[in-house]
Amino acid sequence: MWLGPEEVLLAGALWVTERANPFFLLQRRRGHGKGGGLTGLLVGTLDVVLDSSARVAPYRILHQTQDSQVYWAVACGSSRKEITKHWEWLENNLLQTLSIFDNEEDITTFVKGKIHGIIAEENKNEQPQSEEDPGKFKEAELKMRKQFGMPEVEKLVNYYSCSYWKGRVPRQGWLYLTVNHLCFYSFLLGKEVTLVIQWVDVTQLEKNATLLFPECIKVSTRDSELYFSMFLNINETFKLMEQLANIAMRQLLDNESFLQDKSLPKPRKPLKNISALKRDLDARAKNECYRATFRLPKDEWLDGHTDCTLWTPFNKMHIPGQMFVSNNYICFASKAEEACHLIIPLREVTIVEKADSSSVLPSPLSISTKSKMTFFFANLKDRDFLVQRISDFLQRTPSKKPCGSDREWKWNLADPGCEEVPELPSSSPLAVSPTSALSNQPVNFCAGEVPTASQGLLKLFRRNSEELLGPKGAKEKMKEESWNIHFFEYGRGMCMYRTAKTRELVQKGIPENLRGELWLLFSGAWNEMVTHPGYYADLVEKSMGKYNLATEEIERDLHRSMPEHPAFQNELGIAALRRVLTAYAFRNPTIGYCQAMNIVTSVLLLYCNEEEAFWLLVALCERMLPDYYNTRVVGALVDQGIFEELTREYLPQLSEKMQDLGVISTISLSWFLTLFLSVMPFESAVVIVDCFFYEGIKFILQVSLAILDANVEKLLQCCDEGEAMTILGRYLDNVVNRQSVSPPIPHLHALLTSGDDPPLEIDIFELIKTSYEKFSNLKADDIEQMRFKQRLKVIQSLEDTAKKSVVRAVSSDIGFSIEELEELYVVFKAKYLMNCYWGNNRAAAARRDQSLPYLEQYRIDMEQFKELFISLTPWSCGAHTPVLAGRLFRLLDENRDSLINFKEFVTGMSGMYHGDLTEKLKVLYKLHLPPALNPEEAESALEATSYFTEDVTTEVSPFVSELDFCLHCESQETQEDKGRRNENGPEKEEKGTSPQDYRYYLRMWAKEKESKKETIKDLPKMSQEQFIELCKTLYNMFSEDPVEQELYHAIATVASLLLRIGEVGKKFSSRPMKKSEDWKANNTQDPVSEEESPTSEQSQNSAVEQQPQADHEDKTCGDAQPEKTQQENQSLGDASGEGQGSPLQLLSDDETKDDMSMSSYSMVSTGSLQCEDIADDTVLVGCEGSSSAARYGSTVDTDWSISFEQILASMLTETALVNYFEKKVNILQKIKDQKKVERQFSSSSDYELSSVSG
């Protein structure tokens, strides 16, 4: 590329001049290309270590003048081809002009001006892109692409200088982190190290320091462990590696990660030498942290943050912290943890004003809300800009208040006796009637026909309890009063100051009347509910009466949800639960419904109305417990891993025992998925839920640790898992809440008491207090860090399980070994994933349906299949290989959705690798018949139809599944009985379609499957044109074989013999066929002279004999027109189909063995078989050598046919052919070679490199 002229003082240092003229020099970097010796090795090493641009551009052009000692670099190039182009331009356009100048300064000025002009012209269109990434970074990206053979779509995120430890020797080089790969390159004194690792293959990332390695990053895959050290900023590098690996894991987990295209905020000041991607990833990490800290919706994006102080009226102080501004919220977090958190939704803001500055309060800002609260911020560095940003966001905030957002918490504040919707007494018909009209009939949800639309089930089913009047009732009143005082001092609603005092009140248990309100606030569900008015009601309406797999599972579990609670012994509670779960299944089909969601949702419905319970469920499934409620419960497994790690850290003496017993994996899932609701008495578990909504998963983990800690001694004495589970079960069953005002709900569990001693009761509040005292130093940030580490482990473990289950499922039907199948699965999956992130469109990601079995989840299209086929097939056919791949793909794609799964893929591969000569020839034979030969023919030609319905029905093909075979058998039976049904009248025909008949066919199929194996007679006959295509494939297949001359001679002999056999067959069949042709009204054939036949036969034979010689020169030309060939094949289909589908098919097999119509072979053979050498066109129809053949092709092609038995018998006579098909090929070596070929690391040829990088 052209360079802005730069001064070069030492033109000869480290460079070799290759061309020169009076004004310019073309130079090559020492050590690049051939030779170079020790100097070249040293220069190459320096270039890598110092990250010299000469590594990526080893050629340059210098401008010089005779008397000057100063040189100017005007162009550089990564290949000789590129630099030669620039050199020729200079010689052709500038040399003559420069010779006119007298003054050398004028020459230099003119050259510099000309080069600047060229660069300006080139960059005119590229100006917007060039500002996105800085120049130095672009250079590094070019190096990365060139060095590792990455395509244009693979983006570099960042690069770092570091050392890779190979054994005990550090190799200094450069680490390139791209979106999908970790790459490393080092060149030291001739020793080259190149590493490429996909992020999806990383199983562990660790930052550690040992005696052997200084502070380093360890990257583990299934096969190796790599150590990198000597980073300038190891923390930044490690954090970025974590992010990229995490994104890769998300892609393995779901499709959405491939499809996401979030618009991230751009920084106000461009960052030097930072890529746009790195900036976006940093922004994404900050966004995720911001949303998690303040429990904000998923679509909230942080705009910026600044240091400031907040005036807190409850303690009359200015608390230092940070203000965060996003598109819908202003948030504040104090620097001292737990001192104060504040969330101000912009929808609540009425006034934002700048107050007068003073020495005490510099740059103050006051924000007023609709709830008459005013917040004072001070010490803002860029107050004017901040106010402008907030004003911009306020203008975008909808001015009209969404319906429901002005709702006050009246039902919480009011006395239970003054509710707007009266409580239902226990004697109310609605409360007790099991046959409520609300069950399945559509109800007007918005109009309030459903009591649960306005209040929680607990209020509807509250029984008159003496507890409300006794000491427990007094305690409850005191709790409510404490919260009311807190609301008065700290505010109420979203804008409440959240402090250590708030957490203390939560730990003491939230009063029942306030539970729904505070759950909504602390979880952030209130924000989503207010900003989506009517959303839940619409979902209920849309999902009403619709059924799918999720709704079936919901129905099954409805009556298992807290059956001991009176609210769910009634159709009112069941119907509410059904609506909420079904609405969520329709909102999020990826999750749909998962067991344990019913238990959690039923508790939410006790304290909240349906809409509130729905949004709490959304917050729980999508933000607070991510990935918990999916088919593989990944999130729960991740947190189980964290729990094991914490047990090792806090309870080391118990950890090993628990691992031996295998208890943690059993207990943690039931504890975490249901938030202890299924293992503790309800009154106690609901207090756990209170703290969970305030603290998040951190609280669940610390309570779990406290439970283990309380039972350490007993657990250490356990002998097996059952005993340990009994101890923990008994302990949890006796965790009581003595302050609960609700009547005790019997906890349905096995009686776990031992002996006559009454069990020891544990107070839930004591347990919570202990958990905070012993394990409160758990930090949310640390847990997120541990989650990342465990997620890598869990997802890779699940992927390994998936691989094993897929391999196990297909291994019984396939000839490959388990090891070979596992390697093939890795290659197949890698190809699918590569298309997801390198494909031009992202349709590949969308086609993965995780509800399908593992075997069906990864599917590839024809282009991907061709790439795999070309690299793995034992039948390499040169330029003809993609054509063969396309045919095999069509043969394997039975359901015609243009995608094949892993089983279909390995079935196709197995057909080529395993079995004897006969089996392999069968596969090759099928590749030259419909549907493989022509995708259109199956639809338009009767030939393909007869192939499906009659010829292949009894064949147990390796490409046909058992179910498909069953259907084929039905079709076969139908064809055989067709005449009888027509004779017996319509009654018999109706009987033929009855279910009883289907069962009969299934029984017949079972018998046939047991007794009858595939025979070679079951294969349909091959037309002349299909046979020529087969010959073409064989010639191409042999072209690269060591004994190709022998193979050419053998196939020429076989082809000649088979053509004569086909000709002889026509002569035998021509007389009986002639009569049949006379009465076929729709088949009009031109008369053909019989006398020409011997001549044509001779010419055919001679042409076949000459083919091997001609093939050497032009063996690939025949493939240049595959599309044309297919179109011509299609036109042929009609006539050939008529021949095969005619009434002659009803004759016996012997009579119809050579059932082709009258001979017209002589007319076509001369034209087509002169082209038999693959050079021109082996296709019989449309050959340029014979216009008459083109004219009559559609008729004459039906006259000739050959059977598989004849081809097999002929080929068995040639030892070379038998040896070729019988030889064993190691597919593992092919896979190994394929992995090498995928990355071109060679730097020996300039042309190779330029083509790879381009």
Coordinates of N, CA and C in Angstrom, one line a residue, residues 26-125:
L26 N 13.6 -0.7 -4.8 CA 12.6 -1.7 -4.3 C 13.5 -2.6 -3.4
Q27 N 13.1 -2.7 -2.1 CA 13.9 -3.5 -1.1 C 13.0 -4.6 -0.5
R28 N 13.8 -5.6 -0.1 CA 13.2 -6.8 0.7 C 13.8 -6.9 2.0
R29 N 13.0 -7.2 3.0 CA 13.6 -7.3 4.4 C 14.4 -8.6 4.5
R30 N 15.6 -8.4 5.1 CA 16.5 -9.6 5.3 C 15.7 -10.6 6.2
G31 N 15.9 -11.9 5.9 CA 15.3 -13.0 6.6 C 13.9 -13.3 6.1
H32 N 13.4 -12.5 5.1 CA 12.1 -12.9 4.5 C 12.4 -13.6 3.2
G33 N 11.6 -14.6 2.9 CA 11.8 -15.4 1.6 C 13.0 -16.4 1.8
K34 N 13.6 -16.8 0.7 CA 14.6 -17.8 0.8 C 15.9 -17.2 1.3
G35 N 16.7 -18.1 1.9 CA 18.0 -17.7 2.4 C 18.0 -16.8 3.5
G36 N 19.0 -16.0 3.7 CA 19.1 -15.0 4.8 C 20.1 -15.4 5.8
G37 N 20.4 -16.7 6.0 CA 21.4 -17.1 7.0 C 21.2 -16.6 8.4
L38 N 22.2 -16.4 9.1 CA 22.1 -16.0 10.5 C 21.6 -14.6 10.7
T39 N 22.0 -13.7 9.7 CA 21.4 -12.3 9.7 C 19.9 -12.3 9.6
G40 N 19.5 -13.2 8.7 CA 18.0 -13.2 8.5 C 17.3 -13.7 9.7
L41 N 17.8 -14.7 10.4 CA 17.2 -15.2 11.6 C 17.1 -14.1 12.7
L42 N 18.3 -13.4 12.8 CA 18.3 -12.3 13.8 C 17.3 -11.2 13.5
V43 N 17.2 -10.9 12.2 CA 16.3 -9.8 11.8 C 14.8 -10.3 12.0
G44 N 14.5 -11.5 11.7 CA 13.2 -12.1 11.9 C 12.8 -12.1 13.3
T45 N 13.7 -12.4 14.2 CA 13.5 -12.4 15.7 C 13.2 -11.0 16.2
L46 N 14.0 -10.1 15.7 CA 13.8 -8.7 16.2 C 12.5 -8.2 15.7
D47 N 12.1 -8.5 14.5 CA 10.8 -8.0 14.0 C 9.6 -8.5 14.8
V48 N 9.7 -9.8 15.3 CA 8.6 -10.3 16.1 C 8.6 -9.7 17.5
V49 N 9.8 -9.7 18.1 CA 9.9 -9.2 19.5 C 9.5 -7.7 19.6
L50 N 10.0 -6.9 18.6 CA 9.8 -5.5 18.6 C 8.5 -5.1 17.9
D51 N 7.8 -6.1 17.4 CA 6.5 -5.9 16.7 C 6.7 -4.9 15.5
S52 N 7.8 -5.2 14.8 CA 8.1 -4.3 13.6 C 7.0 -4.5 12.5
S53 N 6.7 -3.3 11.9 CA 5.8 -3.4 10.7 C 6.4 -4.2 9.6
A54 N 7.7 -4.4 9.6 CA 8.3 -5.2 8.5 C 7.9 -6.7 8.5
R55 N 7.3 -7.1 9.7 CA 6.9 -8.5 9.8 C 5.6 -8.7 8.9
V56 N 4.8 -7.6 8.8 CA 3.6 -7.7 8.0 C 3.8 -7.2 6.6
A57 N 4.8 -6.3 6.4 CA 5.1 -5.7 5.1 C 6.6 -5.8 4.8
P58 N 7.1 -7.0 4.4 CA 8.5 -7.2 4.2 C 9.1 -6.6 2.9
Y59 N 8.3 -5.9 2.1 CA 8.8 -5.2 1.0 C 8.5 -3.7 1.1
R60 N 9.4 -2.9 0.5 CA 9.1 -1.4 0.5 C 9.8 -0.8 -0.7
I61 N 9.3 0.4 -1.0 CA 9.9 1.2 -2.1 C 10.3 2.5 -1.5
L62 N 11.6 2.9 -1.8 CA 12.2 4.2 -1.3 C 12.4 5.1 -2.5
H63 N 12.1 6.4 -2.2 CA 12.5 7.4 -3.2 C 13.8 8.0 -2.8
Q64 N 14.7 8.2 -3.9 CA 16.0 8.7 -3.6 C 16.4 9.7 -4.7
T65 N 17.3 10.6 -4.4 CA 18.0 11.4 -5.4 C 19.5 11.2 -5.4
Q66 N 20.1 11.5 -6.4 CA 21.5 11.0 -6.6 C 22.4 11.6 -5.5
D67 N 22.3 12.9 -5.2 CA 23.3 13.6 -4.3 C 22.8 13.5 -2.8
S68 N 21.5 13.3 -2.6 CA 21.0 13.3 -1.2 C 21.3 12.0 -0.5
Q69 N 21.6 12.1 0.8 CA 21.7 11.0 1.7 C 20.4 10.5 2.3
V70 N 19.4 11.3 2.1 CA 18.1 11.0 2.7 C 17.2 10.3 1.8
Y71 N 16.5 9.2 2.3 CA 15.6 8.4 1.5 C 14.2 8.6 2.0
W72 N 13.2 8.4 1.2 CA 11.8 8.6 1.6 C 11.0 7.3 1.3
A73 N 10.4 6.7 2.3 CA 9.6 5.5 2.1 C 8.3 5.9 1.5
V74 N 7.9 5.4 0.3 CA 6.7 5.8 -0.3 C 5.7 4.7 -0.5
A75 N 6.1 3.4 -0.3 CA 5.2 2.3 -0.4 C 5.7 1.1 0.3
C76 N 4.8 0.2 0.8 CA 5.2 -1.1 1.4 C 4.2 -2.1 0.9
G77 N 4.6 -3.4 1.1 CA 3.8 -4.5 0.6 C 4.0 -5.7 1.3
S78 N 2.9 -6.6 1.5 CA 3.1 -7.8 2.2 C 3.5 -8.9 1.2
S79 N 3.4 -8.7 -0.1 CA 3.8 -9.7 -1.1 C 4.6 -9.1 -2.2
R80 N 5.3 -9.9 -2.9 CA 6.0 -9.4 -4.1 C 5.1 -9.0 -5.2
K81 N 3.9 -9.6 -5.3 CA 2.9 -9.2 -6.3 C 2.5 -7.8 -6.0
E82 N 2.2 -7.5 -4.8 CA 1.6 -6.2 -4.4 C 2.7 -5.1 -4.7
I83 N 3.9 -5.3 -4.2 CA 4.9 -4.3 -4.4 C 5.3 -4.1 -5.8
T84 N 5.3 -5.2 -6.6 CA 5.7 -5.1 -8.0 C 4.6 -4.2 -8.8
K85 N 3.4 -4.3 -8.4 CA 2.3 -3.5 -9.0 C 2.6 -2.0 -8.7
H86 N 3.0 -1.6 -7.5 CA 3.4 -0.3 -7.2 C 4.6 0.2 -8.0
W87 N 5.6 -0.7 -8.0 CA 6.8 -0.4 -8.7 C 6.6 -0.1 -10.2
E88 N 5.8 -0.9 -10.8 CA 5.4 -0.7 -12.3 C 4.7 0.6 -12.5
W89 N 3.8 0.9 -11.6 CA 3.1 2.2 -11.7 C 4.0 3.4 -11.7
L90 N 5.0 3.3 -10.7 CA 6.0 4.4 -10.6 C 6.8 4.5 -11.9
E91 N 7.3 3.4 -12.4 CA 8.1 3.4 -13.7 C 7.3 3.9 -14.9
N92 N 6.0 3.5 -15.0 CA 5.2 3.9 -16.1 C 4.7 5.3 -16.1
N93 N 4.5 5.8 -14.8 CA 3.8 7.1 -14.7 C 4.7 8.3 -14.3
L94 N 5.8 8.0 -13.5 CA 6.6 9.1 -13.0 C 8.0 9.2 -13.5
L95 N 8.7 8.1 -14.0 CA 10.1 8.2 -14.4 C 10.3 9.2 -15.5
Q96 N 9.5 9.2 -16.5 CA 9.7 10.1 -17.6 C 9.5 11.6 -17.2
T97 N 8.5 11.8 -16.3 CA 8.3 13.2 -15.8 C 9.4 13.7 -14.9
L98 N 9.9 12.8 -14.1 CA 11.0 13.2 -13.1 C 12.3 13.6 -13.8
S99 N 12.5 12.9 -15.0 CA 13.8 13.2 -15.7 C 13.8 14.6 -16.3
I100 N 12.7 15.3 -16.3 CA 12.6 16.7 -16.9 C 13.2 17.7 -15.8
F101 N 12.9 17.4 -14.5 CA 13.3 18.3 -13.5 C 14.8 18.5 -13.4
D102 N 15.3 19.7 -13.1 CA 16.7 19.9 -12.9 C 17.1 19.9 -11.4
N103 N 16.2 20.4 -10.6 CA 16.5 20.6 -9.1 C 16.0 19.3 -8.4
E104 N 16.9 18.7 -7.6 CA 16.5 17.5 -6.9 C 15.4 17.8 -5.8
E105 N 15.4 19.0 -5.2 CA 14.4 19.3 -4.2 C 13.0 19.3 -4.9
D106 N 13.0 19.8 -6.1 CA 11.7 19.8 -6.9 C 11.2 18.4 -7.1
I107 N 12.2 17.5 -7.5 CA 11.8 16.1 -7.7 C 11.2 15.5 -6.5
T108 N 11.8 15.7 -5.3 CA 11.3 15.1 -4.1 C 10.0 15.7 -3.7
T109 N 9.8 17.0 -3.9 CA 8.5 17.7 -3.6 C 7.4 17.1 -4.5
F110 N 7.7 17.0 -5.8 CA 6.8 16.5 -6.7 C 6.3 15.0 -6.4
V111 N 7.3 14.2 -6.0 CA 7.0 12.8 -5.7 C 6.1 12.7 -4.4
K112 N 6.5 13.5 -3.4 CA 5.7 13.5 -2.2 C 4.3 14.0 -2.4
G113 N 4.2 15.0 -3.2 CA 2.8 15.5 -3.5 C 2.0 14.5 -4.3
K114 N 2.6 13.8 -5.2 CA 1.9 12.8 -6.0 C 1.4 11.6 -5.1
I115 N 2.3 11.2 -4.3 CA 2.0 10.0 -3.4 C 0.9 10.5 -2.4
H116 N 0.9 11.6 -1.9 CA -0.1 12.1 -1.0 C -1.5 12.2 -1.7
G117 N -1.4 12.6 -3.0 CA -2.6 12.7 -3.8 C -3.2 11.3 -4.0
I118 N -2.4 10.3 -4.3 CA -2.9 8.9 -4.5 C -3.6 8.4 -3.2
I119 N -2.9 8.7 -2.1 CA -3.4 8.2 -0.8 C -4.8 8.9 -0.5
A120 N -4.8 10.2 -0.8 CA -6.1 10.9 -0.5 C -7.2 10.3 -1.4
E121 N -6.9 10.0 -2.6 CA -7.9 9.4 -3.5 C -8.4 8.1 -3.1
E122 N -7.4 7.2 -2.6 CA -7.8 5.9 -2.1 C -8.6 6.0 -0.8
N123 N -8.3 6.9 0.0 CA -9.0 7.0 1.3 C -10.3 7.8 1.3
K124 N -10.6 8.3 0.1 CA -11.8 9.2 0.1 C -13.1 8.4 0.5
N125 N -13.2 7.2 0.0 CA -14.4 6.4 0.4 C -14.2 5.7 1.7

